[in-house]
JSON list of C-alpha atoms in Angstrom, two decimals:
[
{"chain": "B", "resi": 35, "resn": "MET", "atom": "CA", "xyz": [34.93, 7.71, 1.62]},
{"chain": "B", "resi": 36, "resn": "ILE", "atom": "CA", "xyz": [36.27, 11.23, 3.01]},
{"chain": "B", "resi": 37, "resn": "SER", "atom": "CA", "xyz": [39.84, 12.14, 3.23]},
{"chain": "B", "resi": 38, "resn": "VAL", "atom": "CA", "xyz": [41.04, 14.91, 5.54]},
{"chain": "B", "resi": 39, "resn": "ILE", "atom": "CA", "xyz": [44.45, 16.00, 5.30]},
{"chain": "B", "resi": 40, "resn": "ASP", "atom": "CA", "xyz": [45.90, 18.76, 7.74]},
{"chain": "B", "resi": 41, "resn": "LEU", "atom": "CA", "xyz": [47.81, 21.15, 5.78]},
{"chain": "B", "resi": 42, "resn": "THR", "atom": "CA", "xyz": [48.88, 23.39, 8.84]},
{"chain": "B", "resi": 43, "resn": "GLU", "atom": "CA", "xyz": [52.29, 22.21, 8.66]},
{"chain": "B", "resi": 44, "resn": "ARG", "atom": "CA", "xyz": [52.61, 22.73, 5.10]},
{"chain": "B", "resi": 45, "resn": "LYS", "atom": "CA", "xyz": [51.12, 26.16, 5.03]},
{"chain": "B", "resi": 46, "resn": "LYS", "atom": "CA", "xyz": [53.52, 27.30, 8.02]},
{"chain": "B", "resi": 47, "resn": "ALA", "atom": "CA", "xyz": [56.31, 26.15, 5.94]},
{"chain": "B", "resi": 48, "resn": "GLU", "atom": "CA", "xyz": [55.12, 27.78, 2.98]},
{"chain": "B", "resi": 49, "resn": "GLU", "atom": "CA", "xyz": [55.01, 31.16, 4.62]},
{"chain": "B", "resi": 50, "resn": "GLU", "atom": "CA", "xyz": [58.36, 30.59, 6.43]},
{"chain": "B", "resi": 51, "resn": "LEU", "atom": "CA", "xyz": [59.92, 30.30, 2.96]},
{"chain": "B", "resi": 52, "resn": "ARG", "atom": "CA", "xyz": [58.25, 33.43, 1.83]},
{"chain": "B", "resi": 53, "resn": "GLU", "atom": "CA", "xyz": [59.45, 35.43, 4.62]},
{"chain": "B", "resi": 54, "resn": "SER", "atom": "CA", "xyz": [62.87, 34.00, 4.15]},
{"chain": "B", "resi": 55, "resn": "GLU", "atom": "CA", "xyz": [63.05, 34.91, 0.51]},
{"chain": "B", "resi": 56, "resn": "GLY", "atom": "CA", "xyz": [61.68, 38.52, 1.43]},
{"chain": "B", "resi": 57, "resn": "ARG", "atom": "CA", "xyz": [64.53, 38.85, 3.81]},
{"chain": "B", "resi": 58, "resn": "TYR", "atom": "CA", "xyz": [67.13, 37.74, 1.21]},
{"chain": "B", "resi": 59, "resn": "ARG", "atom": "CA", "xyz": [65.64, 40.05, -1.31]},
{"chain": "B", "resi": 60, "resn": "ALA", "atom": "CA", "xyz": [65.85, 43.10, 1.09]},
{"chain": "B", "resi": 61, "resn": "VAL", "atom": "CA", "xyz": [69.57, 42.38, 1.96]},
{"chain": "B", "resi": 62, "resn": "VAL", "atom": "CA", "xyz": [70.40, 42.03, -1.72]},
{"chain": "B", "resi": 63, "resn": "GLU", "atom": "CA", "xyz": [68.61, 44.94, -2.73]},
{"chain": "B", "resi": 64, "resn": "GLN", "atom": "CA", "xyz": [69.80, 47.39, -0.01]},
{"chain": "B", "resi": 65, "resn": "ALA", "atom": "CA", "xyz": [73.22, 46.39, 0.33]},
{"chain": "B", "resi": 66, "resn": "ALA", "atom": "CA", "xyz": [75.78, 48.83, -0.37]},
{"chain": "B", "resi": 67, "resn": "GLU", "atom": "CA", "xyz": [78.23, 46.14, -2.04]},
{"chain": "B", "resi": 68, "resn": "GLY", "atom": "CA", "xyz": [77.81, 44.82, -5.49]},
{"chain": "B", "resi": 69, "resn": "ILE", "atom": "CA", "xyz": [76.20, 41.41, -5.41]},
{"chain": "B", "resi": 70, "resn": "VAL", "atom": "CA", "xyz": [76.16, 39.21, -8.62]},
{"chain": "B", "resi": 71, "resn": "LEU", "atom": "CA", "xyz": [74.90, 35.71, -9.13]},
{"chain": "B", "resi": 72, "resn": "PHE", "atom": "CA", "xyz": [75.85, 33.30, -12.05]},
{"chain": "B", "resi": 73, "resn": "ASP", "atom": "CA", "xyz": [74.20, 30.22, -13.45]},
{"chain": "B", "resi": 74, "resn": "VAL", "atom": "CA", "xyz": [76.20, 27.25, -12.61]},
{"chain": "B", "resi": 75, "resn": "ASN", "atom": "CA", "xyz": [75.72, 25.75, -16.22]},
{"chain": "B", "resi": 76, "resn": "SER", "atom": "CA", "xyz": [75.59, 28.65, -18.43]},
{"chain": "B", "resi": 77, "resn": "LYS", "atom": "CA", "xyz": [77.95, 31.01, -16.27]},
{"chain": "B", "resi": 78, "resn": "ARG", "atom": "CA", "xyz": [75.69, 33.85, -17.23]},
{"chain": "B", "resi": 79, "resn": "VAL", "atom": "CA", "xyz": [74.47, 36.61, -14.75]},
{"chain": "B", "resi": 80, "resn": "SER", "atom": "CA", "xyz": [71.16, 35.35, -13.27]},
{"chain": "B", "resi": 81, "resn": "GLU", "atom": "CA", "xyz": [70.99, 38.50, -10.97]},
{"chain": "B", "resi": 82, "resn": "ALA", "atom": "CA", "xyz": [73.01, 41.55, -9.96]},
{"chain": "B", "resi": 83, "resn": "ASN", "atom": "CA", "xyz": [71.73, 44.17, -7.43]},
{"chain": "B", "resi": 84, "resn": "VAL", "atom": "CA", "xyz": [71.65, 47.88, -8.06]},
{"chain": "B", "resi": 85, "resn": "ALA", "atom": "CA", "xyz": [74.80, 48.49, -6.32]},
{"chain": "B", "resi": 86, "resn": "CYS", "atom": "CA", "xyz": [76.78, 46.00, -8.72]},
{"chain": "B", "resi": 87, "resn": "GLN", "atom": "CA", "xyz": [74.93, 47.57, -11.58]},
{"chain": "B", "resi": 88, "resn": "ASN", "atom": "CA", "xyz": [76.30, 51.15, -10.51]},
{"chain": "B", "resi": 89, "resn": "LEU", "atom": "CA", "xyz": [79.50, 49.90, -9.67]},
{"chain": "B", "resi": 90, "resn": "LEU", "atom": "CA", "xyz": [80.27, 48.29, -13.04]},
{"chain": "B", "resi": 91, "resn": "GLY", "atom": "CA", "xyz": [78.12, 50.75, -15.26]},
{"chain": "B", "resi": 92, "resn": "TYR", "atom": "CA", "xyz": [75.65, 48.45, -16.63]},
{"chain": "B", "resi": 93, "resn": "THR", "atom": "CA", "xyz": [71.99, 48.60, -17.07]},
{"chain": "B", "resi": 94, "resn": "PRO", "atom": "CA", "xyz": [69.93, 45.94, -15.66]},
{"chain": "B", "resi": 95, "resn": "GLU", "atom": "CA", "xyz": [69.30, 44.41, -19.11]},
{"chain": "B", "resi": 96, "resn": "ALA", "atom": "CA", "xyz": [72.74, 44.68, -20.38]},
{"chain": "B", "resi": 97, "resn": "ILE", "atom": "CA", "xyz": [74.39, 43.02, -17.34]},
{"chain": "B", "resi": 98, "resn": "LEU", "atom": "CA", "xyz": [71.99, 39.99, -17.61]},
{"chain": "B", "resi": 99, "resn": "ARG", "atom": "CA", "xyz": [73.68, 39.34, -20.79]},
{"chain": "B", "resi": 100, "resn": "LEU", "atom": "CA", "xyz": [76.98, 39.17, -19.53]},
{"chain": "B", "resi": 101, "resn": "THR", "atom": "CA", "xyz": [78.94, 35.87, -18.47]},
{"chain": "B", "resi": 102, "resn": "LEU", "atom": "CA", "xyz": [81.21, 35.15, -15.46]},
{"chain": "B", "resi": 103, "resn": "HIS", "atom": "CA", "xyz": [83.94, 35.28, -18.31]},
{"chain": "B", "resi": 104, "resn": "ASP", "atom": "CA", "xyz": [83.03, 38.89, -19.23]},
{"chain": "B", "resi": 105, "resn": "LEU", "atom": "CA", "xyz": [83.27, 40.11, -15.56]},
{"chain": "B", "resi": 106, "resn": "GLY", "atom": "CA", "xyz": [86.12, 38.02, -14.23]},
{"chain": "B", "resi": 107, "resn": "PRO", "atom": "CA", "xyz": [89.81, 39.06, -14.47]},
{"chain": "B", "resi": 108, "resn": "TYR", "atom": "CA", "xyz": [91.06, 38.05, -18.00]},
{"chain": "B", "resi": 109, "resn": "SER", "atom": "CA", "xyz": [94.52, 37.21, -16.53]},
{"chain": "B", "resi": 110, "resn": "ARG", "atom": "CA", "xyz": [95.63, 37.40, -12.87]},
{"chain": "B", "resi": 111, "resn": "GLU", "atom": "CA", "xyz": [99.10, 38.88, -14.01]},
{"chain": "B", "resi": 112, "resn": "LEU", "atom": "CA", "xyz": [97.41, 41.34, -16.40]},
{"chain": "B", "resi": 113, "resn": "SER", "atom": "CA", "xyz": [94.62, 42.28, -14.11]},
{"chain": "B", "resi": 114, "resn": "THR", "atom": "CA", "xyz": [92.48, 43.19, -17.43]},
{"chain": "B", "resi": 115, "resn": "TYR", "atom": "CA", "xyz": [88.98, 42.81, -18.01]},
{"chain": "B", "resi": 116, "resn": "PRO", "atom": "CA", "xyz": [87.47, 41.48, -21.20]},
{"chain": "B", "resi": 117, "resn": "ALA", "atom": "CA", "xyz": [84.27, 43.72, -20.43]},
{"chain": "B", "resi": 118, "resn": "ARG", "atom": "CA", "xyz": [86.54, 46.91, -20.20]},
{"chain": "B", "resi": 119, "resn": "GLU", "atom": "CA", "xyz": [88.51, 46.13, -23.47]},
{"chain": "B", "resi": 120, "resn": "ARG", "atom": "CA", "xyz": [85.26, 45.40, -25.33]},
{"chain": "B", "resi": 121, "resn": "GLY", "atom": "CA", "xyz": [83.83, 48.81, -24.14]},
{"chain": "B", "resi": 122, "resn": "TYR", "atom": "CA", "xyz": [81.24, 47.73, -21.60]},
{"chain": "B", "resi": 123, "resn": "LEU", "atom": "CA", "xyz": [82.72, 49.15, -18.71]},
{"chain": "B", "resi": 124, "resn": "PRO", "atom": "CA", "xyz": [83.68, 52.95, -18.63]},
{"chain": "B", "resi": 125, "resn": "ARG", "atom": "CA", "xyz": [87.36, 53.76, -18.03]},
{"chain": "B", "resi": 126, "resn": "LEU", "atom": "CA", "xyz": [87.51, 55.19, -14.92]},
{"chain": "B", "resi": 127, "resn": "PRO", "atom": "CA", "xyz": [89.75, 58.26, -13.82]},
{"chain": "B", "resi": 128, "resn": "PRO", "atom": "CA", "xyz": [92.74, 57.67, -11.14]},
{"chain": "B", "resi": 129, "resn": "PRO", "atom": "CA", "xyz": [91.65, 58.31, -7.79]},
{"chain": "B", "resi": 130, "resn": "GLN", "atom": "CA", "xyz": [91.81, 61.84, -6.63]},
{"chain": "B", "resi": 131, "resn": "SER", "atom": "CA", "xyz": [93.81, 61.41, -3.58]},
{"chain": "B", "resi": 132, "resn": "SER", "atom": "CA", "xyz": [95.40, 58.40, -1.68]},
{"chain": "B", "resi": 133, "resn": "ALA", "atom": "CA", "xyz": [96.01, 57.63, 1.84]},
{"chain": "B", "resi": 134, "resn": "VAL", "atom": "CA", "xyz": [99.62, 56.33, 1.02]},
{"chain": "B", "resi": 135, "resn": "ASP", "atom": "CA", "xyz": [102.28, 58.99, 0.32]},
{"chain": "B", "resi": 136, "resn": "SER", "atom": "CA", "xyz": [104.66, 59.17, -2.54]},
{"chain": "B", "resi": 137, "resn": "GLY", "atom": "CA", "xyz": [107.31, 56.90, -0.33]},
{"chain": "B", "resi": 138, "resn": "GLY", "atom": "CA", "xyz": [104.51, 54.42, -0.14]},
{"chain": "B", "resi": 139, "resn": "SER", "atom": "CA", "xyz": [103.87, 54.81, 3.62]},
{"chain": "B", "resi": 140, "resn": "LEU", "atom": "CA", "xyz": [100.70, 55.73, 5.28]},
{"chain": "B", "resi": 141, "resn": "PRO", "atom": "CA", "xyz": [100.67, 59.39, 7.12]},
{"chain": "B", "resi": 142, "resn": "SER", "atom": "CA", "xyz": [101.23, 59.25, 10.68]},
{"chain": "B", "resi": 143, "resn": "ARG", "atom": "CA", "xyz": [98.22, 59.90, 12.85]},
{"chain": "B", "resi": 144, "resn": "ALA", "atom": "CA", "xyz": [98.69, 63.74, 14.52]}
]
């Protein structure tokens, strides 16, 4: 007995999936914005792009040891971050300049 199975559709679907994954990976890796993904069950960081690592000051290995609770606001009212309190994040200096003047208004356009 001989069986013949046409795998054309399956191979096509696999190739389309590889292409889609490649596009996703390119977007995430090249994004200027920080992108972080968490495991739903453990709340651990499962992936973070280079922009996120640079923004938060973590090495690729260190950021994967963190959880959602480490990176999320500790309290909306306090706006403090446990990661910064624990010394994981650098203390950033205040901005050099602001578009808002001392009265709280935006400068007029000339």
